[in-house]
CSV table of C-alpha atoms in Angstrom, one decimal:
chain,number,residue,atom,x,y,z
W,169,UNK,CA,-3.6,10.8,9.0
W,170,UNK,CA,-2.1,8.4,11.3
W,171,UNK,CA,-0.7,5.0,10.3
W,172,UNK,CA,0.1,2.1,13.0
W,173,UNK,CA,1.7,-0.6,11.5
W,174,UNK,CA,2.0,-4.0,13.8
W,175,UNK,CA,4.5,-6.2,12.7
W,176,UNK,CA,7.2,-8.6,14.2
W,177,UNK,CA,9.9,-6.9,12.3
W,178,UNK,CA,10.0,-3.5,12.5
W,179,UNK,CA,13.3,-2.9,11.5
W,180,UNK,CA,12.2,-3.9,7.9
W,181,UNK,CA,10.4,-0.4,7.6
W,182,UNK,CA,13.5,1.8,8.4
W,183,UNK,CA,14.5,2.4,4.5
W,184,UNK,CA,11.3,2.8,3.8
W,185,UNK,CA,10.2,5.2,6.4
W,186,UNK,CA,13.0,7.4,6.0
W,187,UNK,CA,13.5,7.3,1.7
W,188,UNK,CA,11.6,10.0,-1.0
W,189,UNK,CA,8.0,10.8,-0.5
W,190,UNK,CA,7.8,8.8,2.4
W,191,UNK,CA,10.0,10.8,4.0
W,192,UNK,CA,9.0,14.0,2.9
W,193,UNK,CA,5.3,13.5,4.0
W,194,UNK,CA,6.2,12.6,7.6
W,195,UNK,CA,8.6,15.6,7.4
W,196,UNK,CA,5.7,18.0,6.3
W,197,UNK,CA,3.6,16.4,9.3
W,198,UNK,CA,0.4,15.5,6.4
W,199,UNK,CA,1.4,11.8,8.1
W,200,UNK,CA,2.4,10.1,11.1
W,201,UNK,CA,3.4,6.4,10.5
W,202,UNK,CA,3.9,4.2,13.9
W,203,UNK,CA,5.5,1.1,13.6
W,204,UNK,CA,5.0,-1.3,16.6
W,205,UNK,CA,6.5,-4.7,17.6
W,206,UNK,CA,4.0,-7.5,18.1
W,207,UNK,CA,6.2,-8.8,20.7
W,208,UNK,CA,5.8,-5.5,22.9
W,209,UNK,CA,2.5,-6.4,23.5
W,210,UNK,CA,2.8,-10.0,24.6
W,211,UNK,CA,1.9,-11.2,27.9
W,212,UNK,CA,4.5,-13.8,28.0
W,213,UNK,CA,8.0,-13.3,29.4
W,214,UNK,CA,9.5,-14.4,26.7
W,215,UNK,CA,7.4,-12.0,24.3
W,216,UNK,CA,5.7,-15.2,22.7
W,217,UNK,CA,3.5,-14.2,19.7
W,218,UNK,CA,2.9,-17.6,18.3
W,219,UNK,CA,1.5,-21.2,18.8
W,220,UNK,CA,1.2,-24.2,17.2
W,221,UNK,CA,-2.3,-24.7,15.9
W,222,UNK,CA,-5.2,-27.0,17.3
W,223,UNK,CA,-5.7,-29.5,15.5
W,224,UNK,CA,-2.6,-30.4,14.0
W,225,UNK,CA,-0.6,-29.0,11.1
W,226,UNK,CA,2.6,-27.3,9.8
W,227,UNK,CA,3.8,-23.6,10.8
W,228,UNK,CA,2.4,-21.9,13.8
W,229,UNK,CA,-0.3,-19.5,14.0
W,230,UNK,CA,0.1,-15.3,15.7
W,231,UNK,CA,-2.1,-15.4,18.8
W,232,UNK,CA,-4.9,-13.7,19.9
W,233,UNK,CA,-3.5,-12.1,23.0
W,234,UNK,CA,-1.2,-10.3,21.6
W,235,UNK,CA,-2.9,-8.9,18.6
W,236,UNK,CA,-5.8,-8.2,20.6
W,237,UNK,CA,-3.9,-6.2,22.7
W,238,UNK,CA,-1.9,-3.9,20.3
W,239,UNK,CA,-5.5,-3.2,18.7
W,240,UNK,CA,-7.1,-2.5,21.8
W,241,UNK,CA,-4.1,-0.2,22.8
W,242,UNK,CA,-3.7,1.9,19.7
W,243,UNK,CA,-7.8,2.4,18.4
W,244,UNK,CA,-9.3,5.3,18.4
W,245,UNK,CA,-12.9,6.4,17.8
W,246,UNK,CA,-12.4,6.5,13.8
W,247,UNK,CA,-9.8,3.9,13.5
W,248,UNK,CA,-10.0,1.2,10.4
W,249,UNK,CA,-8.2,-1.9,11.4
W,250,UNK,CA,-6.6,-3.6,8.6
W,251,UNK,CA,-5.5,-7.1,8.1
W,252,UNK,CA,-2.8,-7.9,5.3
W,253,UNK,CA,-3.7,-11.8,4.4
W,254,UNK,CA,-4.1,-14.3,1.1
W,255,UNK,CA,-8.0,-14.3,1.8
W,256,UNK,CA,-8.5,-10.9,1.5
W,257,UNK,CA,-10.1,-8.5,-1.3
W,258,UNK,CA,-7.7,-7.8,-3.8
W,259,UNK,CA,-5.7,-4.2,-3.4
W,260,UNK,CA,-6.7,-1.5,-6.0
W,261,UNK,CA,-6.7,2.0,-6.6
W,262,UNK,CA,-10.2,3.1,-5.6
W,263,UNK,CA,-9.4,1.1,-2.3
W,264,UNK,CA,-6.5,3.3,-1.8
W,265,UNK,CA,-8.3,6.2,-2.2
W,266,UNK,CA,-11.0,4.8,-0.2
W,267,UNK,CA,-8.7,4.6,2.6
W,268,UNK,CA,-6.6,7.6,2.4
W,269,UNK,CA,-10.2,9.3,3.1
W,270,UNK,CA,-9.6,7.8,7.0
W,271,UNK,CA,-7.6,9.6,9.3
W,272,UNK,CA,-6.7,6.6,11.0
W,273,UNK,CA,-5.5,3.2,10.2
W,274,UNK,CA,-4.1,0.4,11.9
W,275,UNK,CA,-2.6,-2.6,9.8
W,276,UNK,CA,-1.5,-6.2,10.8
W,277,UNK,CA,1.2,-7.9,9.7
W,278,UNK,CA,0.3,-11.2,9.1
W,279,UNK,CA,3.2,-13.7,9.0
W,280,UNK,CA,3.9,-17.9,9.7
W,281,UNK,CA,0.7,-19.6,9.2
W,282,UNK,CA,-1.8,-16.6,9.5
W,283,UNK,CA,-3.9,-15.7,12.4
W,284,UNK,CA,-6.2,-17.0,14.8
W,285,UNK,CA,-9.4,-16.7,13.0
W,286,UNK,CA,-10.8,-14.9,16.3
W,287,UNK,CA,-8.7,-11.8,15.4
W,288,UNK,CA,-10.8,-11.3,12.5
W,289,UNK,CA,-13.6,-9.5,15.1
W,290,UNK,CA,-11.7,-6.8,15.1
W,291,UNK,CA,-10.7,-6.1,11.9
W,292,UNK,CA,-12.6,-4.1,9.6
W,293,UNK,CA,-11.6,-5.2,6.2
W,294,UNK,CA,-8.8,-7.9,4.6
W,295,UNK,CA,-6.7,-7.4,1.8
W,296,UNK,CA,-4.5,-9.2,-0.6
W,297,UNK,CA,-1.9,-7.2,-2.6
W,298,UNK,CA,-2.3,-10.3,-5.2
W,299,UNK,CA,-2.2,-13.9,-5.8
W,300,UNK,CA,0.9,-15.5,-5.0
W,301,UNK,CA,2.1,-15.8,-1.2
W,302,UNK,CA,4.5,-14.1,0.6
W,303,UNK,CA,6.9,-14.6,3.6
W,304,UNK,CA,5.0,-12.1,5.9
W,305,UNK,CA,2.7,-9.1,6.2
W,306,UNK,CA,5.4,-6.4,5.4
W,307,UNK,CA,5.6,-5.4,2.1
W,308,UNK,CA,1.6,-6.0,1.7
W,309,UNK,CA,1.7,-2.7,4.6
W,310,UNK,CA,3.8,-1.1,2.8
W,311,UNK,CA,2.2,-1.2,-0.5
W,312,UNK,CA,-0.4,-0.1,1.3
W,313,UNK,CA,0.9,3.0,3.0
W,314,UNK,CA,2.6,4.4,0.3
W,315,UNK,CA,-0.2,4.0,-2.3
W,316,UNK,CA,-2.5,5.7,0.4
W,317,UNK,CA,0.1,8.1,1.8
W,318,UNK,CA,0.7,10.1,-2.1
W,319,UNK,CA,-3.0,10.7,-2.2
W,320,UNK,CA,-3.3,12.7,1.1
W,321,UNK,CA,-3.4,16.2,0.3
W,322,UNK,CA,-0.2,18.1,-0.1
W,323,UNK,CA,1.8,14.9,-0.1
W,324,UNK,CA,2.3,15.3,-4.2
W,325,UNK,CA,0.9,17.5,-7.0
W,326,UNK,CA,-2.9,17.2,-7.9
W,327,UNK,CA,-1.3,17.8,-11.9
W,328,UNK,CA,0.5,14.8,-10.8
W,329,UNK,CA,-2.5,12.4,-9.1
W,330,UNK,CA,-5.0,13.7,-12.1
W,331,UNK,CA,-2.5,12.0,-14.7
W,332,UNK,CA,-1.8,9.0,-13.0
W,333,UNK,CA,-2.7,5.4,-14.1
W,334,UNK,CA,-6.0,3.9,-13.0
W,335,UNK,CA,-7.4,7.6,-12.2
W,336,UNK,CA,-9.7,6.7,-14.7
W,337,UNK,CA,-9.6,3.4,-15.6
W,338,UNK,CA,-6.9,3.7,-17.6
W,339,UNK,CA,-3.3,2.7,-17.8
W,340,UNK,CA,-1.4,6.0,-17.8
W,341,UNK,CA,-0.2,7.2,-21.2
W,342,UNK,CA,3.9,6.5,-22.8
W,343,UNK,CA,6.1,9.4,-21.4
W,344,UNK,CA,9.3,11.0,-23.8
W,345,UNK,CA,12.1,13.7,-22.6
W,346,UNK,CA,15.5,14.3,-24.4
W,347,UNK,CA,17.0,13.5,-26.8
W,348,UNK,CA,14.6,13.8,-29.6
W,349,UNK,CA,16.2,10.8,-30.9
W,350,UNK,CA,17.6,7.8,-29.3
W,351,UNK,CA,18.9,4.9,-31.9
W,352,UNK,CA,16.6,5.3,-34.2
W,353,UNK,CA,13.4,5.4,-31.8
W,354,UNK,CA,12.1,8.9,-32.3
W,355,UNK,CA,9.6,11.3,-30.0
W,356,UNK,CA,6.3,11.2,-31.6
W,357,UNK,CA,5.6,14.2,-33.5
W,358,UNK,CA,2.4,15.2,-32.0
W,359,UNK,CA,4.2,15.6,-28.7
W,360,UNK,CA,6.2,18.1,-30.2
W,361,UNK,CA,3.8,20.0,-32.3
W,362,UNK,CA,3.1,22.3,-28.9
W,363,UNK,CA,-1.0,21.5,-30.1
W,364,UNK,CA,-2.3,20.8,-26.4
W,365,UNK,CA,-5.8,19.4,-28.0
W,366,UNK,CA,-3.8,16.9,-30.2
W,367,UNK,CA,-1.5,16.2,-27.9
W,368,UNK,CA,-4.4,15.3,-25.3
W,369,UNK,CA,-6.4,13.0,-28.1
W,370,UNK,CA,-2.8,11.0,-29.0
W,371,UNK,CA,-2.2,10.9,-24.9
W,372,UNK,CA,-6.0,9.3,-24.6
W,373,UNK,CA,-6.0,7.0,-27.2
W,374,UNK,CA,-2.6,5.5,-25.9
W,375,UNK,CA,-4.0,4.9,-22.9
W,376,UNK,CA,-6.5,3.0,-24.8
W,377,UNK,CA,-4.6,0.7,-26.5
W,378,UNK,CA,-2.2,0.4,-23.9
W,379,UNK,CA,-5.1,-0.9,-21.4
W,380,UNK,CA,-6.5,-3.1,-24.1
W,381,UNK,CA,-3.1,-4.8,-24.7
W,382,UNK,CA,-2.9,-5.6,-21.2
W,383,UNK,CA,-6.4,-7.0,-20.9
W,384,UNK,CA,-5.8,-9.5,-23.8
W,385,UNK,CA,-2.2,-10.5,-22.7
């Protein structure tokens, strides 16, 4: 899979490019992540990438041009563009699996007062990472790829993505390592009984309660 992330601050995706699974992915070559400057594809001299908007109001708005541009430059016959915005569906597990079935996606950055609603012709789907707002675009793409980049093949265990919260609907179960004992709050027996069926029955049904607490919070 290949990932082109547009933004107007690239250098906020060197840590995380280059940290843990990340890192190890684009090592073993299952990924390719691009980042791109908006501003390199501006047809301004002075790599302008924003206007105020008609109309009136505060905070300026990313322009067409531009974003046009980098999409038009980096597509490919399979590509999914993405748009990272307040108005969009709200990010989820089976979209993240959804996604990591593509083998190429392209995701804007949105920051200031959003886009020109014209750039939404060329997107293929919006999404929200939740709702509160945020300064830009950034972290929304990089929830994103990293929530899509574990489930690409090889990238981590299939143990590991089979366990996982959400995988079926369900919160993922409490984890315990050593020591036994830990002031006062003990290891649950049944994790220590070595009975894999029990063990699997006390692991479900704490899923289920833990889910249900959440709902009712």
């Amino acid at each position: 899979m290949t990932i082109d992330i547009v933004t107007l601050f690239p250098e906020m995706f060197e840590n995380f490019l280059n940290t843990s699974i990340i890192k190890r992915a684009i090592t073993k070559e299952l990924v390719k992540i691009n980042i791109h400057n908006l501003r390199d594809y501006s047809n301004y001299k002075n790599k302008q990438v924003d206007e105020y908007p008609y109309g009136g109001g505060a905070g300026m708005v990313l322009m067409c041009e531009p974003v046009f541009n980098a999409v038009e430059a980096l597509k490919k016959e399979n590509t999914k563009v993405i748009m990272t915005t307040p108005s969009g569906i709200t990010y989820n597990q089976d979209t993240a699996i959804n996604l990591s079935k593509e083998t190429h996606l392209i995701i804007l950055c949105g920051h200031y007062e959003g886009f020109d609603e014209r750039i939404r012709t060329i997107c293929d789907c919006e999404i929200s990472i939740g709702n509160y707002v945020l300064t830009g675009g950034e972290i929304p793409a990089m929830v994103i790829t990293d929530s899509v980049t574990r489930l690409i093949n090889g990238v981590i265990s299939k143990e590991s993505l089979i366990s996982e919260s959400f995988n079926n609907g369900l919160l993922d179960y409490p984890n315990y390592t050593k020591p036994e004992v830990f002031k006062g709050m003990k290891v649950p027996e049944v994790l220590l009984s070595g009975h894999h069926q029990k063990i699997d029955e006390y692991r479900h049904s704490e899923q289920v309660k833990k889910t249900n607490e959440l709902k009712n919070k």
